[in-house]
Amino acid sequence: MAYDVDLADRIRVCLGSEDRLTEKAMFGGLAFLIGGNMAIAASGQGGVLVRVDPKESDELVRTTGATVAVMRGKAMAGWLRVAPEDVRTDRELETWVRRGVGHARSLPVK
């Protein structure tokens, strides 16, 4: 499955003129990186893949529709999948974009 181009465009709008923003094909989707660190991606599996502080993963899974991403059979704390139905509105998407950007900004620039 290819990533949702319309969703990627909506992410771009949310990111606006974010400093050090780059885009890169990753994980079968289109990732948005801040300072070389992935913040959020329009996922090739549908919805978004968001990078958050690993210490927040369990709480976000408990309190939202997000699930921990599984890569090569391993659950990845700090990497969350959010289904398309959970980012239908701009407000829902903006919430996840802010989380991803906040974490990416906290990491050393690559």
PDB file of N, CA and C in Angstrom:
ATOM      1  N   MET A   1       0.837  -1.176   0.000  1.00  0.00           N
ATOM      2  CA  MET A   1       0.000   0.000   0.000  1.00  0.00           C
ATOM      3  C   MET A   1       0.893   1.254   0.000  1.00  0.00           C
ATOM      4  N   ALA A   2       0.603   2.168  -0.888  1.00  0.00           N
ATOM      5  CA  ALA A   2       1.332   3.437  -0.924  1.00  0.00           C
ATOM      6  C   ALA A   2       0.776   4.359   0.155  1.00  0.00           C
ATOM      7  N   TYR A   3       1.579   5.307   0.582  1.00  0.00           N
ATOM      8  CA  TYR A   3       1.096   6.245   1.595  1.00  0.00           C
ATOM      9  C   TYR A   3       0.033   7.166   0.991  1.00  0.00           C
ATOM     10  N   ASP A   4      -0.755   7.753   1.845  1.00  0.00           N
ATOM     11  CA  ASP A   4      -1.844   8.662   1.470  1.00  0.00           C
ATOM     12  C   ASP A   4      -1.248  10.040   1.160  1.00  0.00           C
ATOM     13  N   VAL A   5      -1.246  10.411  -0.096  1.00  0.00           N
ATOM     14  CA  VAL A   5      -0.660  11.679  -0.530  1.00  0.00           C
ATOM     15  C   VAL A   5      -1.409  12.860   0.088  1.00  0.00           C
ATOM     16  N   ASP A   6      -2.730  12.755   0.182  1.00  0.00           N
ATOM     17  CA  ASP A   6      -3.509  13.837   0.796  1.00  0.00           C
ATOM     18  C   ASP A   6      -3.138  14.012   2.271  1.00  0.00           C
ATOM     19  N   LEU A   7      -2.925  12.900   2.969  1.00  0.00           N
ATOM     20  CA  LEU A   7      -2.510  12.970   4.366  1.00  0.00           C
ATOM     21  C   LEU A   7      -1.134  13.631   4.477  1.00  0.00           C
ATOM     22  N   ALA A   8      -0.222  13.280   3.582  1.00  0.00           N
ATOM     23  CA  ALA A   8       1.109  13.905   3.582  1.00  0.00           C
ATOM     24  C   ALA A   8       0.980  15.415   3.369  1.00  0.00           C
ATOM     25  N   ASP A   9       0.094  15.827   2.472  1.00  0.00           N
ATOM     26  CA  ASP A   9      -0.123  17.259   2.249  1.00  0.00           C
ATOM     27  C   ASP A   9      -0.670  17.935   3.503  1.00  0.00           C
ATOM     28  N   ARG A  10      -1.570  17.264   4.204  1.00  0.00           N
ATOM     29  CA  ARG A  10      -2.118  17.820   5.444  1.00  0.00           C
ATOM     30  C   ARG A  10      -1.032  17.952   6.510  1.00  0.00           C
ATOM     31  N   ILE A  11      -0.125  16.976   6.570  1.00  0.00           N
ATOM     32  CA  ILE A  11       0.999  17.054   7.518  1.00  0.00           C
ATOM     33  C   ILE A  11       1.861  18.261   7.176  1.00  0.00           C
ATOM     34  N   ARG A  12       2.138  18.469   5.886  1.00  0.00           N
ATOM     35  CA  ARG A  12       2.942  19.631   5.467  1.00  0.00           C
ATOM     36  C   ARG A  12       2.313  20.934   5.945  1.00  0.00           C
ATOM     37  N   VAL A  13       1.001  21.036   5.823  1.00  0.00           N
ATOM     38  CA  VAL A  13       0.300  22.242   6.267  1.00  0.00           C
ATOM     39  C   VAL A  13       0.489  22.427   7.771  1.00  0.00           C
ATOM     40  N   CYS A  14       0.346  21.343   8.532  1.00  0.00           N
ATOM     41  CA  CYS A  14       0.531  21.418   9.988  1.00  0.00           C
ATOM     42  C   CYS A  14       1.947  21.869  10.345  1.00  0.00           C
ATOM     43  N   LEU A  15       2.921  21.408   9.583  1.00  0.00           N
ATOM     44  CA  LEU A  15       4.315  21.724   9.880  1.00  0.00           C
ATOM     45  C   LEU A  15       4.678  23.151   9.490  1.00  0.00           C
ATOM     46  N   GLY A  16       3.953  23.705   8.539  1.00  0.00           N
ATOM     47  CA  GLY A  16       4.194  25.083   8.131  1.00  0.00           C
ATOM     48  C   GLY A  16       5.642  25.329   7.780  1.00  0.00           C
ATOM     49  N   SER A  17       6.235  26.331   8.394  1.00  0.00           N
ATOM     50  CA  SER A  17       7.623  26.698   8.096  1.00  0.00           C
ATOM     51  C   SER A  17       8.569  26.208   9.195  1.00  0.00           C
ATOM     52  N   GLU A  18       8.330  25.027   9.680  1.00  0.00           N
ATOM     53  CA  GLU A  18       9.165  24.428  10.731  1.00  0.00           C
ATOM     54  C   GLU A  18      10.640  24.464  10.329  1.00  0.00           C
ATOM     55  N   ASP A  19      11.496  24.894  11.244  1.00  0.00           N
ATOM     56  CA  ASP A  19      12.938  24.934  10.986  1.00  0.00           C
ATOM     57  C   ASP A  19      13.504  23.535  10.808  1.00  0.00           C
ATOM     58  N   ARG A  20      14.501  23.426   9.956  1.00  0.00           N
ATOM     59  CA  ARG A  20      15.254  22.174   9.719  1.00  0.00           C
ATOM     60  C   ARG A  20      14.365  21.021   9.267  1.00  0.00           C
ATOM     61  N   LEU A  21      13.299  21.319   8.555  1.00  0.00           N
ATOM     62  CA  LEU A  21      12.367  20.295   8.075  1.00  0.00           C
ATOM     63  C   LEU A  21      12.863  19.675   6.778  1.00  0.00           C
ATOM     64  N   THR A  22      12.872  18.351   6.741  1.00  0.00           N
ATOM     65  CA  THR A  22      13.152  17.626   5.499  1.00  0.00           C
ATOM     66  C   THR A  22      12.139  16.503   5.367  1.00  0.00           C
ATOM     67  N   GLU A  23      11.986  16.033   4.155  1.00  0.00           N
ATOM     68  CA  GLU A  23      11.112  14.898   3.877  1.00  0.00           C
ATOM     69  C   GLU A  23      11.957  13.774   3.301  1.00  0.00           C
ATOM     70  N   LYS A  24      11.580  12.545   3.664  1.00  0.00           N
ATOM     71  CA  LYS A  24      12.355  11.395   3.201  1.00  0.00           C
ATOM     72  C   LYS A  24      11.448  10.175   3.107  1.00  0.00           C
ATOM     73  N   ALA A  25      11.599   9.423   2.034  1.00  0.00           N
ATOM     74  CA  ALA A  25      10.871   8.159   1.918  1.00  0.00           C
ATOM     75  C   ALA A  25      11.458   7.183   2.935  1.00  0.00           C
ATOM     76  N   MET A  26      10.611   6.714   3.854  1.00  0.00           N
ATOM     77  CA  MET A  26      11.043   5.783   4.901  1.00  0.00           C
ATOM     78  C   MET A  26       9.883   4.882   5.274  1.00  0.00           C
ATOM     79  N   PHE A  27      10.177   3.666   5.675  1.00  0.00           N
ATOM     80  CA  PHE A  27       9.177   2.745   6.217  1.00  0.00           C
ATOM     81  C   PHE A  27       7.977   2.580   5.285  1.00  0.00           C
ATOM     82  N   GLY A  28       8.184   2.675   3.987  1.00  0.00           N
ATOM     83  CA  GLY A  28       7.083   2.521   3.039  1.00  0.00           C
ATOM     84  C   GLY A  28       6.168   3.727   2.973  1.00  0.00           C
ATOM     85  N   GLY A  29       6.593   4.830   3.566  1.00  0.00           N
ATOM     86  CA  GLY A  29       5.780   6.034   3.567  1.00  0.00           C
ATOM     87  C   GLY A  29       6.636   7.253   3.329  1.00  0.00           C
ATOM     88  N   LEU A  30       6.118   8.415   3.694  1.00  0.00           N
ATOM     89  CA  LEU A  30       6.855   9.661   3.567  1.00  0.00           C
ATOM     90  C   LEU A  30       7.035  10.248   4.957  1.00  0.00           C
ATOM     91  N   ALA A  31       8.292  10.313   5.392  1.00  0.00           N
ATOM     92  CA  ALA A  31       8.615  10.806   6.739  1.00  0.00           C
ATOM     93  C   ALA A  31       8.973  12.280   6.696  1.00  0.00           C
ATOM     94  N   PHE A  32       8.631  12.946   7.790  1.00  0.00           N
ATOM     95  CA  PHE A  32       8.959  14.351   7.979  1.00  0.00           C
ATOM     96  C   PHE A  32       9.932  14.415   9.147  1.00  0.00           C
ATOM     97  N   LEU A  33      11.126  14.938   8.858  1.00  0.00           N
ATOM     98  CA  LEU A  33      12.196  14.960   9.840  1.00  0.00           C
ATOM     99  C   LEU A  33      12.502  16.392  10.259  1.00  0.00           C
ATOM    100  N   ILE A  34      12.793  16.557  11.530  1.00  0.00           N
ATOM    101  CA  ILE A  34      13.203  17.836  12.083  1.00  0.00           C
ATOM    102  C   ILE A  34      14.639  17.660  12.568  1.00  0.00           C
ATOM    103  N   GLY A  35      15.555  18.401  11.972  1.00  0.00           N
ATOM    104  CA  GLY A  35      16.960  18.256  12.359  1.00  0.00           C
ATOM    105  C   GLY A  35      17.488  16.851  12.133  1.00  0.00           C
ATOM    106  N   GLY A  36      16.958  16.167  11.135  1.00  0.00           N
ATOM    107  CA  GLY A  36      17.396  14.808  10.818  1.00  0.00           C
ATOM    108  C   GLY A  36      16.726  13.714  11.619  1.00  0.00           C
ATOM    109  N   ASN A  37      15.823  14.070  12.542  1.00  0.00           N
ATOM    110  CA  ASN A  37      15.105  13.089  13.370  1.00  0.00           C
ATOM    111  C   ASN A  37      13.651  13.002  12.925  1.00  0.00           C
ATOM    112  N   MET A  38      13.180  11.780  12.705  1.00  0.00           N
ATOM    113  CA  MET A  38      11.807  11.630  12.265  1.00  0.00           C
ATOM    114  C   MET A  38      10.834  12.110  13.335  1.00  0.00           C
ATOM    115  N   ALA A  39       9.857  12.894  12.905  1.00  0.00           N
ATOM    116  CA  ALA A  39       8.796  13.356  13.790  1.00  0.00           C
ATOM    117  C   ALA A  39       7.512  12.581  13.523  1.00  0.00           C
ATOM    118  N   ILE A  40       7.136  12.497  12.253  1.00  0.00           N
ATOM    119  CA  ILE A  40       5.882  11.860  11.854  1.00  0.00           C
ATOM    120  C   ILE A  40       6.011  11.419  10.404  1.00  0.00           C
ATOM    121  N   ALA A  41       5.249  10.407  10.038  1.00  0.00           N
ATOM    122  CA  ALA A  41       5.262   9.943   8.651  1.00  0.00           C
ATOM    123  C   ALA A  41       3.854   9.587   8.217  1.00  0.00           C
ATOM    124  N   ALA A  42       3.563   9.875   6.964  1.00  0.00           N
ATOM    125  CA  ALA A  42       2.365   9.333   6.330  1.00  0.00           C
ATOM    126  C   ALA A  42       2.750   7.892   6.011  1.00  0.00           C
ATOM    127  N   SER A  43       2.123   6.951   6.694  1.00  0.00           N
ATOM    128  CA  SER A  43       2.556   5.562   6.654  1.00  0.00           C
ATOM    129  C   SER A  43       2.048   4.819   5.419  1.00  0.00           C
ATOM    130  N   GLY A  44       2.890   3.960   4.905  1.00  0.00           N
ATOM    131  CA  GLY A  44       2.487   3.078   3.817  1.00  0.00           C
ATOM    132  C   GLY A  44       1.476   2.036   4.269  1.00  0.00           C
ATOM    133  N   GLN A  45       1.280   1.912   5.584  1.00  0.00           N
ATOM    134  CA  GLN A  45       0.292   0.986   6.130  1.00  0.00           C
ATOM    135  C   GLN A  45      -1.020   1.705   6.448  1.00  0.00           C
ATOM    136  N   GLY A  46      -1.087   2.980   6.093  1.00  0.00           N
ATOM    137  CA  GLY A  46      -2.266   3.785   6.394  1.00  0.00           C
ATOM    138  C   GLY A  46      -2.064   4.567   7.678  1.00  0.00           C
ATOM    139  N   GLY A  47      -2.691   5.713   7.776  1.00  0.00           N
ATOM    140  CA  GLY A  47      -2.543   6.549   8.964  1.00  0.00           C
ATOM    141  C   GLY A  47      -1.150   7.115   9.072  1.00  0.00           C
ATOM    142  N   VAL A  48      -0.729   7.364  10.319  1.00  0.00           N
ATOM    143  CA  VAL A  48       0.584   7.962  10.539  1.00  0.00           C
ATOM    144  C   VAL A  48       1.416   7.113  11.491  1.00  0.00           C
ATOM    145  N   LEU A  49       2.715   7.262  11.356  1.00  0.00           N
ATOM    146  CA  LEU A  49       3.691   6.700  12.283  1.00  0.00           C
ATOM    147  C   LEU A  49       4.306   7.910  12.970  1.00  0.00           C
ATOM    148  N   VAL A  50       4.228   7.945  14.294  1.00  0.00           N
ATOM    149  CA  VAL A  50       4.683   9.105  15.059  1.00  0.00           C
ATOM    150  C   VAL A  50       5.777   8.675  16.023  1.00  0.00           C
ATOM    151  N   ARG A  51       6.816   9.477  16.099  1.00  0.00           N
ATOM    152  CA  ARG A  51       7.887   9.216  17.061  1.00  0.00           C
ATOM    153  C   ARG A  51       7.658  10.102  18.280  1.00  0.00           C
ATOM    154  N   VAL A  52       7.571   9.471  19.443  1.00  0.00           N
ATOM    155  CA  VAL A  52       7.326  10.185  20.696  1.00  0.00           C
ATOM    156  C   VAL A  52       8.359   9.744  21.725  1.00  0.00           C
ATOM    157  N   ASP A  53       8.399  10.429  22.841  1.00  0.00           N
ATOM    158  CA  ASP A  53       9.277  10.023  23.936  1.00  0.00           C
ATOM    159  C   ASP A  53       8.877   8.608  24.359  1.00  0.00           C
ATOM    160  N   PRO A  54       9.808   7.656  24.368  1.00  0.00           N
ATOM    161  CA  PRO A  54       9.464   6.281  24.749  1.00  0.00           C
ATOM    162  C   PRO A  54       8.793   6.181  26.119  1.00  0.00           C
ATOM    163  N   LYS A  55       9.094   7.115  27.024  1.00  0.00           N
ATOM    164  CA  LYS A  55       8.469   7.103  28.348  1.00  0.00           C
ATOM    165  C   LYS A  55       6.979   7.424  28.281  1.00  0.00           C
ATOM    166  N   GLU A  56       6.539   8.022  27.180  1.00  0.00           N
ATOM    167  CA  GLU A  56       5.130   8.385  27.016  1.00  0.00           C
ATOM    168  C   GLU A  56       4.323   7.352  26.241  1.00  0.00           C
ATOM    169  N   SER A  57       4.992   6.367  25.660  1.00  0.00           N
ATOM    170  CA  SER A  57       4.312   5.391  24.794  1.00  0.00           C
ATOM    171  C   SER A  57       3.138   4.696  25.475  1.00  0.00           C
ATOM    172  N   ASP A  58       3.376   4.114  26.634  1.00  0.00           N
ATOM    173  CA  ASP A  58       2.325   3.345  27.308  1.00  0.00           C
ATOM    174  C   ASP A  58       1.110   4.204  27.620  1.00  0.00           C
ATOM    175  N   GLU A  59       1.356   5.420  28.107  1.00  0.00           N
ATOM    176  CA  GLU A  59       0.252   6.319  28.444  1.00  0.00           C
ATOM    177  C   GLU A  59      -0.542   6.714  27.191  1.00  0.00           C
ATOM    178  N   LEU A  60       0.152   7.003  26.103  1.00  0.00           N
ATOM    179  CA  LEU A  60      -0.538   7.374  24.868  1.00  0.00           C
ATOM    180  C   LEU A  60      -1.340   6.202  24.307  1.00  0.00           C
ATOM    181  N   VAL A  61      -0.813   5.011  24.409  1.00  0.00           N
ATOM    182  CA  VAL A  61      -1.557   3.826  23.962  1.00  0.00           C
ATOM    183  C   VAL A  61      -2.807   3.633  24.822  1.00  0.00           C
ATOM    184  N   ARG A  62      -2.673   3.878  26.124  1.00  0.00           N
ATOM    185  CA  ARG A  62      -3.813   3.731  27.037  1.00  0.00           C
ATOM    186  C   ARG A  62      -4.893   4.782  26.804  1.00  0.00           C
ATOM    187  N   THR A  63      -4.494   5.991  26.432  1.00  0.00           N
ATOM    188  CA  THR A  63      -5.441   7.108  26.408  1.00  0.00           C
ATOM    189  C   THR A  63      -5.864   7.567  25.011  1.00  0.00           C
ATOM    190  N   THR A  64      -5.301   6.961  23.969  1.00  0.00           N
ATOM    191  CA  THR A  64      -5.653   7.333  22.593  1.00  0.00           C
ATOM    192  C   THR A  64      -5.897   6.050  21.793  1.00  0.00           C
ATOM    193  N   GLY A  65      -6.140   6.215  20.524  1.00  0.00           N
ATOM    194  CA  GLY A  65      -6.310   5.054  19.649  1.00  0.00           C
ATOM    195  C   GLY A  65      -5.004   4.536  19.086  1.00  0.00           C
ATOM    196  N   ALA A  66      -3.880   5.099  19.524  1.00  0.00           N
ATOM    197  CA  ALA A  66      -2.570   4.701  18.994  1.00  0.00           C
ATOM    198  C   ALA A  66      -2.180   3.304  19.474  1.00  0.00           C
ATOM    199  N   THR A  67      -1.334   2.658  18.690  1.00  0.00           N
ATOM    200  CA  THR A  67      -0.752   1.370  19.063  1.00  0.00           C
ATOM    201  C   THR A  67       0.761   1.468  18.901  1.00  0.00           C
ATOM    202  N   VAL A  68       1.476   0.682  19.666  1.00  0.00           N
ATOM    203  CA  VAL A  68       2.935   0.653  19.532  1.00  0.00           C
ATOM    204  C   VAL A  68       3.277   0.019  18.191  1.00  0.00           C
ATOM    205  N   ALA A  69       4.165   0.660  17.453  1.00  0.00           N
ATOM    206  CA  ALA A  69       4.588   0.130  16.158  1.00  0.00           C
ATOM    207  C   ALA A  69       5.420  -1.129  16.371  1.00  0.00           C
ATOM    208  N   VAL A  70       5.229  -2.086  15.484  1.00  0.00           N
ATOM    209  CA  VAL A  70       6.015  -3.316  15.501  1.00  0.00           C
ATOM    210  C   VAL A  70       6.835  -3.334  14.214  1.00  0.00           C
ATOM    211  N   MET A  71       8.143  -3.400  14.379  1.00  0.00           N
ATOM    212  CA  MET A  71       9.050  -3.409  13.232  1.00  0.00           C
ATOM    213  C   MET A  71       9.912  -4.657  13.306  1.00  0.00           C
ATOM    214  N   ARG A  72       9.850  -5.436  12.244  1.00  0.00           N
ATOM    215  CA  ARG A  72      10.592  -6.700  12.184  1.00  0.00           C
ATOM    216  C   ARG A  72      10.296  -7.588  13.384  1.00  0.00           C
ATOM    217  N   GLY A  73       9.022  -7.596  13.781  1.00  0.00           N
ATOM    218  CA  GLY A  73       8.578  -8.458  14.858  1.00  0.00           C
ATOM    219  C   GLY A  73       8.824  -7.918  16.257  1.00  0.00           C
ATOM    220  N   LYS A  74       9.376  -6.718  16.366  1.00  0.00           N
ATOM    221  CA  LYS A  74       9.713  -6.158  17.677  1.00  0.00           C
ATOM    222  C   LYS A  74       8.875  -4.903  17.949  1.00  0.00           C
ATOM    223  N   ALA A  75       8.222  -4.874  19.123  1.00  0.00           N
ATOM    224  CA  ALA A  75       7.484  -3.685  19.543  1.00  0.00           C
ATOM    225  C   ALA A  75       8.488  -2.576  19.820  1.00  0.00           C
ATOM    226  N   MET A  76       8.233  -1.398  19.280  1.00  0.00           N
ATOM    227  CA  MET A  76       9.175  -0.286  19.362  1.00  0.00           C
ATOM    228  C   MET A  76       8.611   0.836  20.237  1.00  0.00           C
ATOM    229  N   ALA A  77       9.021   0.876  21.485  1.00  0.00           N
ATOM    230  CA  ALA A  77       8.592   1.963  22.374  1.00  0.00           C
ATOM    231  C   ALA A  77       9.039   3.283  21.760  1.00  0.00           C
ATOM    232  N   GLY A  78       8.149   4.252  21.779  1.00  0.00           N
ATOM    233  CA  GLY A  78       8.463   5.554  21.215  1.00  0.00           C
ATOM    234  C   GLY A  78       8.059   5.707  19.762  1.00  0.00           C
ATOM    235  N   TRP A  79       7.577   4.645  19.156  1.00  0.00           N
ATOM    236  CA  TRP A  79       7.098   4.680  17.773  1.00  0.00           C
ATOM    237  C   TRP A  79       5.642   4.211  17.804  1.00  0.00           C
ATOM    238  N   LEU A  80       4.731   5.101  17.449  1.00  0.00           N
ATOM    239  CA  LEU A  80       3.306   4.784  17.529  1.00  0.00           C
ATOM    240  C   LEU A  80       2.643   4.848  16.173  1.00  0.00           C
ATOM    241  N   ARG A  81       1.736   3.917  15.958  1.00  0.00           N
ATOM    242  CA  ARG A  81       0.900   3.927  14.756  1.00  0.00           C
ATOM    243  C   ARG A  81      -0.456   4.505  15.132  1.00  0.00           C
ATOM    244  N   VAL A  82      -0.928   5.410  14.305  1.00  0.00           N
ATOM    245  CA  VAL A  82      -2.230   6.022  14.506  1.00  0.00           C
ATOM    246  C   VAL A  82      -3.041   5.760  13.243  1.00  0.00           C
ATOM    247  N   ALA A  83      -4.192   5.118  13.396  1.00  0.00           N
ATOM    248  CA  ALA A  83      -5.015   4.705  12.267  1.00  0.00           C
ATOM    249  C   ALA A  83      -5.603   5.907  11.531  1.00  0.00           C
ATOM    250  N   PRO A  84      -5.918   5.726  10.253  1.00  0.00           N
ATOM    251  CA  PRO A  84      -6.491   6.825   9.458  1.00  0.00           C
ATOM    252  C   PRO A  84      -7.732   7.446  10.098  1.00  0.00           C
ATOM    253  N   GLU A  85      -8.571   6.635  10.715  1.00  0.00           N
ATOM    254  CA  GLU A  85      -9.797   7.174  11.320  1.00  0.00           C
ATOM    255  C   GLU A  85      -9.514   8.054  12.538  1.00  0.00           C
ATOM    256  N   ASP A  86      -8.295   7.975  13.061  1.00  0.00           N
ATOM    257  CA  ASP A  86      -7.923   8.797  14.221  1.00  0.00           C
ATOM    258  C   ASP A  86      -7.193  10.081  13.846  1.00  0.00           C
ATOM    259  N   VAL A  87      -7.029  10.320  12.543  1.00  0.00           N
ATOM    260  CA  VAL A  87      -6.439  11.580  12.067  1.00  0.00           C
ATOM    261  C   VAL A  87      -7.292  12.174  10.941  1.00  0.00           C
ATOM    262  N   ARG A  88      -8.594  11.925  11.027  1.00  0.00           N
ATOM    263  CA  ARG A  88      -9.507  12.440   9.995  1.00  0.00           C
ATOM    264  C   ARG A  88      -9.609  13.959  10.015  1.00  0.00           C
ATOM    265  N   THR A  89      -9.662  14.535  11.203  1.00  0.00           N
ATOM    266  CA  THR A  89      -9.815  15.986  11.274  1.00  0.00           C
ATOM    267  C   THR A  89      -8.446  16.648  11.387  1.00  0.00           C
ATOM    268  N   ASP A  90      -8.405  17.912  11.008  1.00  0.00           N
ATOM    269  CA  ASP A  90      -7.147  18.654  11.123  1.00  0.00           C
ATOM    270  C   ASP A  90      -6.717  18.756  12.575  1.00  0.00           C
ATOM    271  N   ARG A  91      -7.665  18.890  13.463  1.00  0.00           N
ATOM    272  CA  ARG A  91      -7.344  18.988  14.893  1.00  0.00           C
ATOM    273  C   ARG A  91      -6.694  17.704  15.399  1.00  0.00           C
ATOM    274  N   GLU A  92      -7.241  16.549  15.008  1.00  0.00           N
ATOM    275  CA  GLU A  92      -6.657  15.262  15.418  1.00  0.00           C
ATOM    276  C   GLU A  92      -5.238  15.122  14.869  1.00  0.00           C
ATOM    277  N   LEU A  93      -5.067  15.445  13.592  1.00  0.00           N
ATOM    278  CA  LEU A  93      -3.744  15.325  12.983  1.00  0.00           C
ATOM    279  C   LEU A  93      -2.755  16.288  13.636  1.00  0.00           C
ATOM    280  N   GLU A  94      -3.175  17.516  13.865  1.00  0.00           N
ATOM    281  CA  GLU A  94      -2.298  18.518  14.472  1.00  0.00           C
ATOM    282  C   GLU A  94      -1.774  18.052  15.834  1.00  0.00           C
ATOM    283  N   THR A  95      -2.623  17.387  16.597  1.00  0.00           N
ATOM    284  CA  THR A  95      -2.204  16.877  17.911  1.00  0.00           C
ATOM    285  C   THR A  95      -1.037  15.911  17.767  1.00  0.00           C
ATOM    286  N   TRP A  96      -1.119  15.000  16.808  1.00  0.00           N
ATOM    287  CA  TRP A  96      -0.044  14.020  16.600  1.00  0.00           C
ATOM    288  C   TRP A  96       1.192  14.666  16.001  1.00  0.00           C
ATOM    289  N   VAL A  97       0.990  15.615  15.086  1.00  0.00           N
ATOM    290  CA  VAL A  97       2.140  16.318  14.512  1.00  0.00           C
ATOM    291  C   VAL A  97       2.903  17.048  15.619  1.00  0.00           C
ATOM    292  N   ARG A  98       2.194  17.738  16.503  1.00  0.00           N
ATOM    293  CA  ARG A  98       2.847  18.461  17.608  1.00  0.00           C
ATOM    294  C   ARG A  98       3.623  17.507  18.500  1.00  0.00           C
ATOM    295  N   ARG A  99       3.049  16.339  18.789  1.00  0.00           N
ATOM    296  CA  ARG A  99       3.766  15.360  19.631  1.00  0.00           C
ATOM    297  C   ARG A  99       5.055  14.920  18.954  1.00  0.00           C
ATOM    298  N   GLY A 100       4.965  14.578  17.682  1.00  0.00           N
ATOM    299  CA  GLY A 100       6.144  14.118  16.959  1.00  0.00           C
ATOM    300  C   GLY A 100       7.209  15.194  16.838  1.00  0.00           C
ATOM    301  N   VAL A 101       6.803  16.398  16.516  1.00  0.00           N
ATOM    302  CA  VAL A 101       7.742  17.510  16.379  1.00  0.00           C
ATOM    303  C   VAL A 101       8.391  17.820  17.722  1.00  0.00           C
ATOM    304  N   GLY A 102       7.600  17.812  18.780  1.00  0.00           N
ATOM    305  CA  GLY A 102       8.151  18.084  20.105  1.00  0.00           C
ATOM    306  C   GLY A 102       9.255  17.109  20.468  1.00  0.00           C
ATOM    307  N   HIS A 103       9.035  15.831  20.170  1.00  0.00           N
ATOM    308  CA  HIS A 103      10.068  14.846  20.485  1.00  0.00           C
ATOM    309  C   HIS A 103      11.284  15.010  19.562  1.00  0.00           C
ATOM    310  N   ALA A 104      11.037  15.196  18.280  1.00  0.00           N
ATOM    311  CA  ALA A 104      12.160  15.344  17.338  1.00  0.00           C
ATOM    312  C   ALA A 104      13.034  16.530  17.707  1.00  0.00           C
ATOM    313  N   ARG A 105      12.423  17.616  18.148  1.00  0.00           N
ATOM    314  CA  ARG A 105      13.187  18.803  18.552  1.00  0.00           C
ATOM    315  C   ARG A 105      14.036  18.544  19.790  1.00  0.00           C
ATOM    316  N   SER A 106      13.612  17.573  20.614  1.00  0.00           N
ATOM    317  CA  SER A 106      14.340  17.284  21.856  1.00  0.00           C
ATOM    318  C   SER A 106      15.605  16.456  21.625  1.00  0.00           C
ATOM    319  N   LEU A 107      15.755  15.936  20.421  1.00  0.00           N
ATOM    320  CA  LEU A 107      16.890  15.064  20.092  1.00  0.00           C
ATOM    321  C   LEU A 107      18.027  15.868  19.463  1.00  0.00           C
ATOM    322  N   PRO A 108      19.254  15.379  19.589  1.00  0.00           N
ATOM    323  CA  PRO A 108      20.373  16.078  18.952  1.00  0.00           C
ATOM    324  C   PRO A 108      20.187  16.120  17.433  1.00  0.00           C
ATOM    325  N   VAL A 109      20.559  17.233  16.832  1.00  0.00           N
ATOM    326  CA  VAL A 109      20.496  17.368  15.384  1.00  0.00           C
ATOM    327  C   VAL A 109      21.497  16.411  14.756  1.00  0.00           C
ATOM    328  N   LYS A 110      21.064  15.751  13.710  1.00  0.00           N
ATOM    329  CA  LYS A 110      21.958  14.808  13.012  1.00  0.00           C
ATOM    330  C   LYS A 110      22.683  15.504  11.878  1.00  0.00           C
TER     331      LYS A 110
END
